[in-house]
């Protein structure tokens, strides 16, 4: 594969030390907050924020007594109620900025003609599937997922909600399928993409070998593959795919808001 189609994904690495924030949000693990690439803050947090604003406003009005401790307590409680929503919105916004930037760079690197058949492995909330659908006016974008428990949230409803929000709902199709056993014929796709799914496939080496072999089976000779995931997983897949005749280049992304290092692999299956 020519190097010019891969270079755009590379960005200088910055320090990633957001472990406290990422840990807190993982414990919350709200489906839309964590799983959606489009910023979506839970309504419950908005309700708390509104209650906080009311308490804060009350501390400056005659609604409360002239007791200074009571007013101070009301103001403090109001601030604490607002804080979770502000924190969640800031995380969701940073995640969207990061994801949309890397998504654009990834697809720009593929230099699509617009008539390809593309498969998104573990399409999740539609971050790559929606963009693919918009970039393939004469092609076809297909997403697969199983949304297993403890894999970052997400479901078909969220996928469709985001597809409608990005104007891609009628331009793609979805199949519930496991990458380790794809329901497609050999050499069915010109392009395969995946984002944040590989590290959820399984703990056993055999699971990842099956996933890799299935992706390469359904990818046409000369077809492209773009994988975006945690760095150690991407490096492992890239090394394994090179032994199967896939030329590839791995580049670390800009700073991720998730608290761990992410990388992108762009590769091409030999003819």
Backbone as numpy.savetxt, mean C-alpha at the origin, in Angstrom:
# Nx Ny Nz CAx CAy CAz Cx Cy Cz
17.05 -6.19 -19.18 16.20 -5.00 -19.18 17.08 -3.75 -19.18
16.71 -2.76 -19.93 17.51 -1.53 -19.99 17.42 -0.80 -18.67
18.52 -0.14 -18.28 18.57 0.51 -16.98 17.73 1.77 -16.92
17.47 2.40 -18.05 16.74 3.66 -17.98 15.33 3.48 -17.48
14.77 2.28 -17.64 13.40 2.05 -17.19 13.32 1.75 -15.70
14.49 1.62 -15.04 14.47 1.29 -13.64 14.91 2.46 -12.77
15.67 3.37 -13.33 16.31 4.40 -12.51 15.32 5.31 -11.81
14.14 5.52 -12.40 13.21 6.50 -11.84 12.69 6.09 -10.47
12.75 4.78 -10.13 12.21 4.33 -8.86 13.15 4.69 -7.71
14.42 4.89 -8.01 15.40 5.10 -6.95 15.31 6.50 -6.35
15.35 6.54 -5.03 15.43 7.81 -4.31 16.47 7.62 -3.20
17.18 8.67 -2.81 18.13 8.56 -1.71 17.41 8.12 -0.44
18.01 7.18 0.26 17.39 6.68 1.48 17.56 7.69 2.60
16.48 7.81 3.41 16.55 8.65 4.58 16.35 7.76 5.81
16.68 8.28 6.97 16.53 7.49 8.19 15.06 7.20 8.46
14.77 5.97 8.91 13.40 5.57 9.18 13.32 5.14 10.63
12.81 6.00 11.50 12.78 5.71 12.94 11.42 6.06 13.52
10.38 5.74 12.82 9.04 6.10 13.27 8.39 4.91 13.97
9.15 4.19 14.80 8.67 2.94 15.37 7.53 3.12 16.36
7.58 4.18 17.15 6.52 4.40 18.14 5.18 4.64 17.46
5.18 5.53 16.45 3.93 5.83 15.73 3.42 4.59 15.01
4.32 3.88 14.32 3.90 2.70 13.57 3.36 1.63 14.52
4.01 1.47 15.68 3.56 0.47 16.64 2.18 0.79 17.18
1.94 2.07 17.48 0.63 2.49 17.98 -0.47 2.20 16.96
-0.19 2.54 15.70 -1.20 2.35 14.67 -1.42 0.88 14.35
-0.37 0.06 14.49 -0.55 -1.37 14.28 -1.47 -1.94 15.35
-1.35 -1.43 16.59 -2.22 -1.91 17.65 -3.66 -1.46 17.38
-3.83 -0.25 16.87 -5.17 0.20 16.49 -5.70 -0.67 15.36
-4.88 -0.81 14.34 -5.16 -1.67 13.19 -6.56 -1.49 12.63
-7.03 -0.26 12.61 -8.31 0.02 11.95 -8.17 -0.27 10.46
-9.14 -0.95 9.91 -9.05 -1.41 8.52 -8.73 -0.28 7.56
-9.52 0.79 7.60 -9.34 1.84 6.61 -8.13 2.72 6.92
-7.88 2.98 8.17 -6.74 3.82 8.51 -5.43 3.17 8.10
-5.27 1.90 8.39 -4.02 1.20 8.12 -3.97 0.68 6.69
-5.07 0.12 6.20 -5.04 -0.59 4.92 -5.21 0.31 3.71
-5.93 1.40 3.85 -6.25 2.22 2.68 -5.11 3.15 2.32
-4.76 3.17 1.01 -3.74 4.13 0.57 -4.33 5.53 0.46
-5.64 5.63 0.26 -6.32 6.93 0.27 -6.59 7.29 1.73
-6.29 8.50 2.18 -6.47 8.85 3.60 -7.91 8.65 4.06
-8.07 7.80 5.07 -9.39 7.54 5.64 -9.25 7.40 7.15
-9.76 8.37 7.89 -9.70 8.38 9.35 -11.01 7.85 9.90
-10.99 6.94 10.87 -12.22 6.38 11.43 -13.16 7.45 11.97
-14.45 7.26 11.73 -15.44 8.24 12.18 -15.43 8.39 13.70
-15.10 7.31 14.41 -15.06 7.39 15.87 -14.04 8.40 16.36
-12.91 8.50 15.65 -11.90 9.48 16.04 -12.37 10.90 15.76
-13.11 11.08 14.67 -13.68 12.40 14.39 -14.68 12.80 15.48
-15.47 11.81 15.95 -16.44 12.09 17.01 -15.73 12.52 18.29
-14.63 11.84 18.62 -13.85 12.23 19.79 -13.28 13.64 19.63
-12.81 13.95 18.42 -12.25 15.28 18.17 -13.30 16.36 18.34
-14.52 16.10 17.88 -15.61 17.07 18.03 -15.93 17.28 19.51
-15.95 16.16 20.25 -16.19 16.27 21.69 -15.08 17.09 22.35
-13.85 16.88 21.89 -12.73 17.64 22.43 -12.84 19.12 22.15
-13.28 19.46 20.94 -13.46 20.86 20.59 -14.54 21.51 21.46
-15.60 20.74 21.70 -16.69 21.27 22.54 -16.19 21.54 23.96
-15.45 20.58 24.50 -14.91 20.77 25.85 -13.93 21.94 25.90
-13.09 22.01 24.87 -12.14 23.11 24.82 -12.82 24.46 24.75
-13.85 24.54 23.92 -14.59 25.80 23.81 -15.29 26.15 25.12
-15.81 25.09 25.78 -16.53 25.33 27.03 -15.62 25.89 28.11
-14.35 25.52 28.05 -13.42 26.01 29.07 -13.18 27.51 28.97
-13.54 28.11 27.83 -13.34 29.55 27.65 -14.66 30.33 27.72
-15.75 29.63 28.04 -17.05 30.29 28.07 -17.66 30.17 29.46
-18.85 30.67 29.58 -19.56 30.63 30.86 -20.26 29.30 31.09
-20.08 28.34 30.16 -20.73 27.04 30.33 -20.17 26.30 31.54
-18.94 26.60 31.90 -18.34 25.99 33.07 -18.23 27.04 34.18
-18.07 26.55 35.40 -17.94 27.48 36.53 -16.63 28.25 36.42
-16.49 29.22 37.31 -15.27 30.04 37.29 -14.08 29.33 37.91
-14.26 28.06 38.26 -13.18 27.30 38.88 -12.03 27.10 37.89
-10.89 27.64 38.22 -9.73 27.51 37.33 -9.32 26.06 37.12
-9.27 25.22 38.17 -8.91 23.81 37.94 -9.88 23.10 37.01
-11.18 23.41 37.15 -12.17 22.76 36.29 -11.99 23.18 34.84
-11.76 24.47 34.63 -11.54 24.95 33.26 -10.27 24.33 32.65
-9.23 24.27 33.47 -7.97 23.70 32.98 -8.15 22.21 32.66
-8.88 21.50 33.52 -9.12 20.07 33.28 -9.93 19.86 32.01
-10.92 20.72 31.80 -11.73 20.63 30.59 -10.91 20.88 29.34
-10.06 21.89 29.41 -9.20 22.21 28.27 -8.23 21.08 27.97
-7.65 20.50 29.03 -6.70 19.40 28.86 -7.38 18.18 28.27
-8.55 17.84 28.81 -9.29 16.68 28.29 -9.68 16.90 26.84
-10.11 18.11 26.51 -10.47 18.42 25.13 -9.30 18.21 24.19
-8.12 18.68 24.61 -6.91 18.50 23.79 -6.60 17.02 23.60
-6.71 16.24 24.68 -6.41 14.82 24.60 -7.39 14.08 23.69
-8.62 14.53 23.64 -9.61 13.90 22.75 -9.34 14.23 21.28
-8.82 15.42 21.03 -8.51 15.83 19.65 -7.26 15.13 19.13
-6.33 14.85 20.02 -5.02 14.34 19.62 -5.06 13.07 18.77
-5.85 12.03 19.13 -5.83 10.80 18.32 -6.25 11.04 16.86
-7.27 11.87 16.64 -7.71 12.14 15.28 -6.64 12.88 14.50
-5.99 13.85 15.16 -4.91 14.58 14.49 -3.75 13.68 14.15
-3.41 12.79 15.08 -2.32 11.85 14.85 -2.66 10.90 13.69
-3.89 10.39 13.70 -4.31 9.46 12.65 -4.34 10.14 11.29
-4.86 11.37 11.24 -4.92 12.09 9.96 -3.52 12.38 9.43
-2.62 12.75 10.33 -1.25 13.03 9.90 -0.60 11.78 9.32
-0.81 10.64 9.98 -0.27 9.38 9.48 -0.86 9.04 8.11
-2.20 9.14 8.00 -2.86 8.80 6.74 -2.40 9.71 5.61
-2.22 10.98 5.90 -1.78 11.92 4.87 -0.35 11.62 4.45
0.54 11.37 5.41 1.93 11.04 5.07 2.01 9.74 4.28
1.17 8.79 4.64 1.14 7.51 3.92 0.69 7.72 2.48
-0.31 8.58 2.27 -0.81 8.86 0.94 0.25 9.56 0.09
0.94 10.54 0.66 1.99 11.25 -0.07 3.09 10.28 -0.49
3.51 9.43 0.44 4.55 8.44 0.14 4.08 7.46 -0.94
2.89 6.88 -0.72 2.40 5.85 -1.62 2.15 6.37 -3.03
1.55 7.55 -3.14 1.25 8.09 -4.47 2.53 8.43 -5.22
3.55 8.87 -4.51 4.82 9.20 -5.17 5.51 7.94 -5.70
5.61 6.92 -4.85 6.28 5.69 -5.28 5.45 4.98 -6.36
4.14 5.03 -6.25 3.28 4.42 -7.27 3.53 5.05 -8.63
3.59 6.37 -8.69 3.82 7.05 -9.96 5.18 6.70 -10.53
6.20 6.66 -9.68 7.53 6.33 -10.15 7.61 4.89 -10.67
6.93 4.00 -9.97 6.93 2.60 -10.38 6.33 2.43 -11.77
5.16 3.03 -11.99 4.51 2.88 -13.29 5.24 3.64 -14.39
5.81 4.77 -14.06 6.61 5.49 -15.05 7.78 4.63 -15.52
8.34 3.85 -14.61 9.49 3.00 -14.95 9.11 1.85 -15.88
7.84 1.47 -15.88 7.41 0.34 -16.73 7.19 0.74 -18.19
7.02 2.03 -18.46 6.83 2.53 -19.82 5.74 1.74 -20.56
4.57 1.70 -19.96 3.45 0.95 -20.54 2.97 1.58 -21.85
2.58 0.72 -22.78 2.00 1.20 -24.05 0.54 1.58 -23.86
-0.14 0.88 -22.95 -1.56 1.13 -22.70 -2.46 0.00 -23.14
-1.87 -1.06 -23.74 -2.69 -2.18 -24.20 -2.30 -3.49 -23.52
-1.53 -3.41 -22.42 -1.05 -4.62 -21.77 -2.12 -5.28 -20.90
-1.91 -6.57 -20.65 -2.68 -7.31 -19.64 -1.82 -7.32 -18.38
-2.36 -6.78 -17.30 -1.59 -6.60 -16.07 -2.26 -7.33 -14.91
-1.45 -7.96 -14.06 -1.94 -8.63 -12.87 -1.35 -7.97 -11.64
-2.21 -7.59 -10.69 -1.78 -7.03 -9.40 -1.94 -8.11 -8.34
-0.83 -8.60 -7.82 -0.83 -9.68 -6.83 -0.99 -9.10 -5.44
-2.08 -9.46 -4.76 -2.38 -8.89 -3.45 -2.76 -7.44 -3.59
-3.82 -7.16 -4.33 -4.16 -5.78 -4.70 -4.62 -4.93 -3.52
-5.00 -5.56 -2.41 -5.32 -4.81 -1.19 -6.38 -3.75 -1.39
-6.04 -2.50 -1.12 -6.99 -1.40 -1.24 -6.99 -0.79 -2.64
-6.17 -1.34 -3.54 -6.18 -0.89 -4.93 -5.11 0.12 -5.30
-4.08 0.27 -4.48 -3.08 1.29 -4.76 -2.43 1.12 -6.12
-2.08 -0.10 -6.52 -1.50 -0.31 -7.84 -2.56 -0.64 -8.88
-3.57 -1.38 -8.50 -4.62 -1.77 -9.44 -5.33 -0.56 -10.03
-5.65 0.42 -9.20 -6.36 1.61 -9.70 -5.50 2.41 -10.67
-4.23 2.56 -10.35 -3.33 3.29 -11.24 -3.16 2.54 -12.55
-3.03 1.22 -12.46 -2.90 0.41 -13.68 -4.12 0.57 -14.57
-5.29 0.53 -13.97 -6.53 0.66 -14.75 -6.57 1.97 -15.52
-6.07 3.04 -14.89 -6.09 4.35 -15.56 -5.03 4.45 -16.65
-3.97 3.66 -16.54 -2.89 3.73 -17.52 -3.02 2.72 -18.64
-4.08 1.91 -18.61 -4.27 0.88 -19.63 -5.61 1.06 -20.34
-5.77 2.13 -21.10 -7.06 2.38 -21.74 -7.46 1.30 -22.74
-6.48 0.62 -23.31 -6.77 -0.45 -24.28 -6.37 -1.82 -23.74
-5.94 -1.85 -22.49 -5.51 -3.10 -21.89 -6.48 -3.59 -20.84
-5.97 -4.39 -19.90 -6.82 -4.97 -18.87 -6.02 -5.11 -17.58
-6.57 -4.60 -16.49 -5.94 -4.70 -15.17 -6.76 -5.65 -14.30
-6.10 -6.69 -13.80 -6.75 -7.68 -12.95 -6.06 -7.73 -11.60
-6.85 -7.73 -10.54 -6.29 -7.82 -9.20 -6.72 -9.09 -8.52
-5.83 -9.65 -7.69 -6.19 -10.81 -6.87 -5.82 -10.51 -5.42
-6.57 -11.13 -4.49 -6.27 -11.02 -3.07 -7.10 -12.06 -2.33
-6.71 -12.34 -1.09 -7.50 -13.23 -0.23 -7.86 -12.53 1.08
-7.19 -11.40 1.39 -7.45 -10.63 2.60 -7.51 -11.53 3.83
-6.44 -12.28 4.03 -6.37 -13.17 5.19 -6.27 -12.36 6.48
-6.68 -12.94 7.61 -6.57 -12.23 8.90 -5.13 -11.86 9.21
-4.95 -10.73 9.89 -3.65 -10.27 10.35 -2.69 -9.96 9.19
-3.24 -9.47 8.11 -2.38 -9.09 6.98 -2.57 -7.62 6.61
-2.82 -6.79 7.60 -2.88 -5.35 7.36 -4.25 -4.81 7.05
-5.29 -5.63 7.22 -6.64 -5.14 6.98 -6.99 -5.10 5.51
-8.15 -4.53 5.21 -8.61 -4.44 3.84 -9.65 -5.50 3.51
-10.49 -5.19 2.54 -11.48 -6.14 2.06 -12.02 -5.64 0.73
-12.93 -6.40 0.14 -13.46 -6.05 -1.17 -14.20 -4.72 -1.14
-14.90 -4.46 -0.04 -15.64 -3.20 0.07 -14.70 -2.00 0.01
-13.57 -2.08 0.72 -12.60 -1.00 0.69 -11.97 -0.86 -0.70
-11.69 -1.99 -1.33 -11.13 -1.96 -2.69 -12.06 -1.21 -3.64
-13.35 -1.51 -3.58 -14.31 -0.87 -4.47 -14.51 0.61 -4.10
-14.50 0.92 -2.82 -14.64 2.31 -2.39 -13.50 3.17 -2.94
-12.28 2.64 -2.86 -11.13 3.38 -3.37 -11.13 3.43 -4.90
-11.58 2.36 -5.53 -11.65 2.34 -6.99 -12.61 3.42 -7.49
-13.74 3.57 -6.82 -14.69 4.62 -7.21 -14.09 6.00 -6.97
-13.38 6.14 -5.86 -12.77 7.44 -5.54 -11.73 7.85 -6.57
-11.04 6.87 -7.16 -9.99 7.16 -8.13 -10.45 6.97 -9.58
-11.75 6.77 -9.77 -12.29 6.66 -11.12 -11.85 5.41 -11.86
-11.65 4.31 -11.14 -11.16 3.08 -11.77 -12.09 1.89 -11.58
-13.26 2.11 -11.01 -14.15 1.00 -10.66 -14.61 0.20 -11.86
-14.78 0.85 -13.00 -15.27 0.15 -14.19 -14.16 -0.18 -15.18
-12.91 -0.06 -14.73 -11.79 -0.26 -15.64 -10.89 -1.42 -15.23
-11.29 -2.17 -14.19 -10.48 -3.29 -13.72 -11.40 -4.41 -13.27
-10.80 -5.58 -13.02 -11.59 -6.69 -12.49 -10.83 -7.35 -11.35
-11.58 -8.03 -10.49 -10.98 -8.65 -9.32 -11.35 -10.13 -9.26
-10.38 -10.95 -8.84 -10.62 -12.36 -8.59 -10.05 -12.71 -7.22
-10.82 -13.44 -6.43 -10.30 -13.89 -5.15 -9.43 -15.11 -5.42
-8.13 -14.96 -5.20 -7.19 -16.04 -5.51 -5.92 -15.87 -4.71
-5.25 -17.00 -4.48 -3.97 -17.04 -3.77 -2.86 -17.10 -4.80
-1.83 -16.28 -4.61 -0.73 -16.22 -5.57 0.00 -17.56 -5.67
-0.11 -18.40 -4.66 0.57 -19.69 -4.70 -0.13 -20.69 -5.62
-1.33 -20.34 -6.07 -2.07 -21.19 -7.00 -2.96 -20.31 -7.86
-2.37 -19.68 -8.85 -3.08 -18.70 -9.67 -4.02 -19.37 -10.68
-5.23 -18.85 -10.83 -6.22 -19.44 -11.74 -6.10 -18.89 -13.17
-4.88 -18.81 -13.68 -4.64 -18.25 -15.01 -3.74 -19.20 -15.81
-3.89 -19.12 -17.12 -3.06 -19.94 -18.00 -1.63 -19.42 -18.02
-0.75 -20.25 -18.50 0.65 -19.83 -18.66 0.72 -18.62 -19.59
1.66 -17.73 -19.31 1.94 -16.58 -20.17 0.67 -15.75 -20.45
-0.10 -15.46 -19.40 -1.35 -14.70 -19.56 -1.15 -13.19 -19.46
-0.05 -12.73 -18.83 0.09 -11.32 -18.53 1.39 -10.73 -19.07
1.28 -9.48 -19.51 2.46 -8.73 -19.96 3.22 -8.13 -18.79
2.48 -7.82 -17.72 3.06 -7.14 -16.56 2.46 -7.72 -15.29
3.31 -7.90 -14.27 2.85 -8.29 -12.94 3.38 -7.27 -11.95
2.51 -6.79 -11.07 2.91 -5.85 -10.03 2.42 -6.36 -8.68
3.06 -5.88 -7.61 2.62 -6.25 -6.27 3.14 -5.22 -5.28
2.31 -4.89 -4.29 2.70 -3.90 -3.28 2.29 -4.37 -1.89
3.27 -4.59 -1.03 3.00 -4.90 0.36 2.34 -6.24 0.62
2.39 -7.14 -0.36 1.73 -8.44 -0.19 2.70 -9.58 0.09
3.92 -9.48 -0.43 4.84 -10.62 -0.36 5.12 -11.06 1.07
5.29 -10.11 1.99 5.64 -10.51 3.36 4.47 -11.10 4.12
3.27 -11.12 3.51 2.11 -11.75 4.13 1.82 -13.14 3.57
2.58 -13.58 2.59 2.27 -14.84 1.92 2.39 -16.03 2.85
3.43 -16.06 3.66 3.63 -17.19 4.56 5.01 -17.14 5.17
5.21 -17.98 6.18 6.49 -18.01 6.87 7.47 -19.01 6.27
6.95 -19.98 5.54 7.80 -21.03 5.00 8.43 -20.62 3.67
9.65 -21.04 3.46 10.34 -20.76 2.20 9.57 -21.32 1.01
8.94 -22.48 1.23 8.19 -23.13 0.15 7.03 -22.27 -0.33
6.42 -21.49 0.60 5.30 -20.62 0.21 5.78 -19.56 -0.78
6.94 -18.99 -0.51 7.47 -17.95 -1.38 8.00 -18.52 -2.70
8.50 -19.74 -2.66 8.92 -20.39 -3.91 7.73 -20.65 -4.81
6.63 -21.08 -4.21 5.40 -21.30 -4.99 4.90 -19.98 -5.58
4.90 -18.93 -4.76 4.43 -17.63 -5.23 5.28 -17.13 -6.39
6.59 -17.23 -6.26 7.48 -16.77 -7.33 7.28 -17.59 -8.60
7.20 -18.90 -8.45 7.05 -19.76 -9.63 5.72 -19.50 -10.34
4.67 -19.24 -9.56 3.38 -18.96 -10.17 3.38 -17.62 -10.90
3.98 -16.61 -10.31 4.06 -15.31 -10.98 4.84 -15.43 -12.30
5.94 -16.15 -12.26 6.74 -16.30 -13.49 6.03 -17.18 -14.51
5.23 -18.12 -14.04 4.48 -18.99 -14.96 3.47 -18.20 -15.79
2.74 -17.29 -15.12 1.69 -16.56 -15.84 2.22 -15.31 -16.54
3.50 -14.96 -16.32 4.10 -13.80 -16.99 4.64 -14.22 -18.36
4.33 -13.44 -19.37 4.78 -13.75 -20.72 6.30 -13.58 -20.83
6.95 -14.34 -21.72 8.36 -14.09 -22.00 8.56 -12.63 -22.44
9.53 -11.97 -21.87 9.75 -10.56 -22.15 8.89 -9.64 -21.31
8.02 -10.23 -20.48 7.14 -9.43 -19.63 7.88 -8.81 -18.46
7.27 -7.76 -17.89 7.88 -7.03 -16.78 7.21 -7.38 -15.46
8.02 -7.30 -14.40 7.49 -7.54 -13.05 8.02 -6.45 -12.13
7.11 -5.86 -11.34 7.48 -4.79 -10.41 6.96 -5.15 -9.03
7.86 -5.29 -8.07 7.51 -5.67 -6.70 7.94 -4.58 -5.74
7.05 -4.21 -4.81 7.30 -3.13 -3.84 6.93 -3.67 -2.47
7.93 -3.80 -1.60 7.68 -4.42 -0.30 8.85 -4.08 0.63
8.86 -4.72 1.79 9.97 -4.51 2.72 11.26 -4.97 2.05
12.35 -4.28 2.35 13.59 -4.46 1.60 14.12 -5.88 1.62
14.16 -6.52 2.77 14.73 -7.87 2.81 13.93 -8.86 1.96
12.61 -8.65 1.88 11.77 -9.52 1.07 12.03 -9.28 -0.42
12.13 -8.02 -0.81 12.40 -7.68 -2.21 13.75 -8.21 -2.65
14.75 -8.04 -1.82 16.08 -8.52 -2.18 16.10 -10.04 -2.34
15.35 -10.74 -1.49 15.28 -12.19 -1.59 14.59 -12.64 -2.87
13.49 -11.99 -3.23 12.78 -12.34 -4.46 13.64 -12.02 -5.68
14.30 -10.89 -5.66 15.13 -10.49 -6.81 16.24 -11.51 -7.03
16.90 -11.93 -5.94 17.98 -12.91 -6.07 17.46 -14.24 -6.60
16.30 -14.68 -6.09 15.73 -15.95 -6.54 15.28 -15.87 -8.00
14.72 -14.72 -8.40 14.23 -14.59 -9.77 15.38 -14.52 -10.77
16.52 -13.99 -10.35 17.66 -13.96 -11.27 18.09 -15.37 -11.66
17.93 -16.31 -10.74 18.27 -17.71 -11.06 17.28 -18.32 -12.03
16.13 -17.66 -12.20 15.09 -18.15 -13.11 15.05 -17.34 -14.41
16.10 -16.55 -14.65 16.17 -15.82 -15.91 15.46 -14.49 -15.92
15.32 -13.87 -14.76 14.70 -12.55 -14.68 15.79 -11.52 -14.38
15.99 -10.59 -15.28 16.92 -9.50 -15.00 16.20 -8.48 -14.13
16.89 -7.92 -13.16 16.19 -7.03 -12.23 17.15 -6.05 -11.59
16.56 -5.00 -11.04 17.29 -4.00 -10.27 16.44 -3.62 -9.07
17.08 -3.52 -7.91 16.39 -3.19 -6.67 16.85 -1.83 -6.18
15.91 -0.98 -5.80 16.24 0.33 -5.25 15.38 0.61 -4.04
15.99 1.16 -3.00 15.25 1.54 -1.81 14.42 2.79 -2.11
13.27 2.87 -1.47 12.39 4.01 -1.69 12.79 5.16 -0.77
12.10 6.28 -0.95 12.24 7.39 0.00 11.70 6.94 1.35
11.79 7.78 2.34 11.39 7.42 3.70 9.94 6.94 3.74
9.75 5.79 4.36 8.42 5.22 4.51 7.81 5.64 5.85
6.51 5.91 5.90 5.87 6.27 7.17 5.54 5.07 8.03
5.81 3.85 7.56 5.41 2.65 8.27 6.39 2.23 9.37
7.60 2.78 9.34 8.56 2.41 10.36 9.51 1.31 9.95
9.49 0.92 8.66 10.46 -0.06 8.19 10.86 0.28 6.76
11.99 -0.28 6.34 12.58 0.06 5.05 11.87 -0.66 3.91
11.55 0.09 2.87 10.86 -0.46 1.70 11.74 -0.33 0.45
11.57 -1.27 -0.47 12.32 -1.23 -1.73 11.41 -1.64 -2.88
11.85 -1.28 -4.08 11.13 -1.63 -5.31 12.06 -2.43 -6.21
11.56 -3.50 -6.78 12.29 -4.27 -7.79 11.57 -4.14 -9.12
12.29 -3.78 -10.15 11.76 -3.78 -11.51 12.55 -4.84 -12.30
11.85 -5.78 -12.89 12.53 -6.86 -13.60 11.84 -7.20 -14.90
12.56 -8.00 -15.70 12.01 -8.46 -16.98 12.36 -9.94 -17.17
11.35 -10.70 -17.54 11.53 -12.13 -17.83 12.14 -12.27 -19.20
13.18 -13.08 -19.29 13.87 -13.27 -20.55 12.97 -13.93 -21.58
13.15 -13.56 -22.87 12.35 -14.16 -23.94 12.70 -15.65 -24.09
